[in-house]
Amino acid sequence: MAGNRAAGLEARQQRLTTLSQQLLLLEPYVTVEPDHTVTLDVGAARNAGFSEELLQLAQEMAGAQNEAVERFLSKKAGSLTIDTSGRESLEHFLDLAQEASDALARGYLPPAKAGSTHACGTFDNPVPKVAGDRYSQGLFKTRADAAAKLVGLGFHATAWYVNTPDYTRGRSYVSTWGTCSSPRFRDQGTINTNGSKYEAKIQYGECNPEVFSYTWPYWNWGAYCAWWHATH
């Protein structure tokens, strides 16, 4: 039974990997606007040999991502969230991604090989595979003092549209799969109460949720980064 379960998990992981890699290969057929909304040339992609299954998933992902961006820009939402309502292919894909992510984090699946995936992370190979530990930068009498510590280390208050009271320091990220260039990743600074004092902490390395402040590494990065933050 255990062997059958492992084989089934590996098969679903392979399916996820195939779909994820094909989504990246659609890049030449996607137009990315300055506001990060995207348009997929379905006809050209179909003529290039992409399957109807993949095109359905890509259209649903592009639509959900565009809606999320538009909600952001109109200030109707306080965080980038991907709505799968009425998008069966996308919902199934994200279920596969969550299952694989959990299995990778627990060591039930081997990590992707170097050179086989994108250095910034993908749905089938999230980078990092789990959120990192938080490291204390000291205790301070006031929140302002703790914030000043983080600012002095190169952090700034995270952009309003991320809707989190934390701090961001853009960075590159080096892993087995290569280098994701700055500021597509960030270090996250947080301030928490610790007794009567305030503790500044840093978590090193995660996709940067300030998605309107930099060029995306690939067309569906917004959807990936939103998924990563929602699940890690």
mmCIF file of C-alpha atoms in Angstrom, residues 109-192:
data_model
loop_
_atom_site.group_PDB
_atom_site.id
_atom_site.type_symbol
_atom_site.label_atom_id
_atom_site.label_comp_id
_atom_site.label_asym_id
_atom_site.label_seq_id
_atom_site.Cartn_x
_atom_site.Cartn_y
_atom_site.Cartn_z
ATOM 1 C CA LEU A 109 9.295 13.718 -2.756
ATOM 2 C CA PRO A 110 12.794 14.491 -4.029
ATOM 3 C CA PRO A 111 13.491 18.140 -4.942
ATOM 4 C CA ALA A 112 13.747 19.135 -8.594
ATOM 5 C CA LYS A 113 17.151 18.742 -10.190
ATOM 6 C CA ALA A 114 19.373 21.760 -10.818
ATOM 7 C CA GLY A 115 18.611 23.355 -14.164
ATOM 8 C CA SER A 116 15.203 21.684 -14.467
ATOM 9 C CA THR A 117 13.123 24.523 -13.064
ATOM 10 C CA HIS A 118 13.103 28.291 -12.631
ATOM 11 C CA ALA A 119 15.481 29.746 -10.051
ATOM 12 C CA CYS A 120 12.772 32.003 -8.618
ATOM 13 C CA GLY A 121 10.510 29.040 -7.880
ATOM 14 C CA THR A 122 7.493 27.501 -9.574
ATOM 15 C CA PHE A 123 4.298 25.776 -8.497
ATOM 16 C CA ASP A 124 5.947 22.356 -8.731
ATOM 17 C CA ASN A 125 9.127 23.474 -6.980
ATOM 18 C CA PRO A 126 8.460 26.355 -4.562
ATOM 19 C CA VAL A 127 11.535 28.314 -3.501
ATOM 20 C CA PRO A 128 12.093 28.135 -0.595
ATOM 21 C CA LYS A 129 10.049 25.003 0.040
ATOM 22 C CA VAL A 130 9.136 26.224 3.530
ATOM 23 C CA ALA A 131 9.102 29.653 5.125
ATOM 24 C CA GLY A 132 12.336 30.325 6.974
ATOM 25 C CA ASP A 133 12.928 30.836 10.679
ATOM 26 C CA ARG A 134 12.801 34.313 12.173
ATOM 27 C CA TYR A 135 15.932 35.706 13.802
ATOM 28 C CA SER A 136 15.831 38.267 16.585
ATOM 29 C CA GLN A 137 17.506 41.631 16.089
ATOM 30 C CA GLY A 138 17.049 42.655 19.691
ATOM 31 C CA LEU A 139 14.500 43.984 22.175
ATOM 32 C CA PHE A 140 13.466 47.643 22.204
ATOM 33 C CA LYS A 141 11.499 49.898 24.513
ATOM 34 C CA THR A 142 9.201 51.208 21.787
ATOM 35 C CA ARG A 143 7.861 49.983 18.444
ATOM 36 C CA ALA A 144 9.451 53.031 16.830
ATOM 37 C CA ASP A 145 12.868 51.958 18.124
ATOM 38 C CA ALA A 146 12.354 48.437 16.737
ATOM 39 C CA ALA A 147 11.274 49.889 13.398
ATOM 40 C CA ALA A 148 14.333 52.149 13.347
ATOM 41 C CA LYS A 149 16.516 49.069 13.805
ATOM 42 C CA LEU A 150 14.995 47.420 10.749
ATOM 43 C CA VAL A 151 15.192 50.612 8.675
ATOM 44 C CA GLY A 152 18.831 50.941 9.656
ATOM 45 C CA LEU A 153 19.370 47.448 8.240
ATOM 46 C CA GLY A 154 17.950 48.490 4.876
ATOM 47 C CA PHE A 155 14.279 47.667 5.353
ATOM 48 C CA HIS A 156 11.293 49.821 4.431
ATOM 49 C CA ALA A 157 7.643 49.565 5.425
ATOM 50 C CA THR A 158 6.040 47.065 3.058
ATOM 51 C CA ALA A 159 3.886 48.641 0.326
ATOM 52 C CA TRP A 160 0.319 49.412 1.402
ATOM 53 C CA TYR A 161 -1.272 47.013 -1.079
ATOM 54 C CA VAL A 162 0.325 43.965 0.516
ATOM 55 C CA ASN A 163 -1.801 44.768 3.576
ATOM 56 C CA THR A 164 0.682 43.502 6.145
ATOM 57 C CA PRO A 165 2.244 45.613 8.932
ATOM 58 C CA ASP A 166 5.751 44.350 8.229
ATOM 59 C CA TYR A 167 8.973 45.475 6.562
ATOM 60 C CA THR A 168 10.691 44.504 3.322
ATOM 61 C CA ARG A 169 14.290 44.434 2.121
ATOM 62 C CA GLY A 170 14.618 43.440 -1.524
ATOM 63 C CA ARG A 171 17.282 40.900 -2.350
ATOM 64 C CA SER A 172 18.440 38.266 -4.784
ATOM 65 C CA TYR A 173 18.208 34.608 -3.808
ATOM 66 C CA VAL A 174 20.681 31.839 -4.585
ATOM 67 C CA SER A 175 19.638 28.207 -4.414
ATOM 68 C CA THR A 176 20.360 24.869 -6.040
ATOM 69 C CA TRP A 177 18.373 26.049 -9.058
ATOM 70 C CA GLY A 178 20.323 29.248 -9.699
ATOM 71 C CA THR A 179 19.991 32.926 -8.805
ATOM 72 C CA CYS A 180 16.703 34.837 -8.669
ATOM 73 C CA SER A 181 17.694 38.457 -9.187
ATOM 74 C CA SER A 182 16.860 41.287 -6.794
ATOM 75 C CA PRO A 183 14.305 42.476 -5.767
ATOM 76 C CA ARG A 184 12.149 39.525 -6.795
ATOM 77 C CA PHE A 185 12.890 38.071 -3.366
ATOM 78 C CA ARG A 186 12.857 39.839 -0.044
ATOM 79 C CA ASP A 187 13.801 39.513 3.583
ATOM 80 C CA GLN A 188 10.813 40.117 5.818
ATOM 81 C CA GLY A 189 11.117 42.208 8.961
ATOM 82 C CA THR A 190 8.517 41.940 11.704
ATOM 83 C CA ILE A 191 7.957 43.569 15.084
ATOM 84 C CA ASN A 192 6.307 41.633 17.881
#
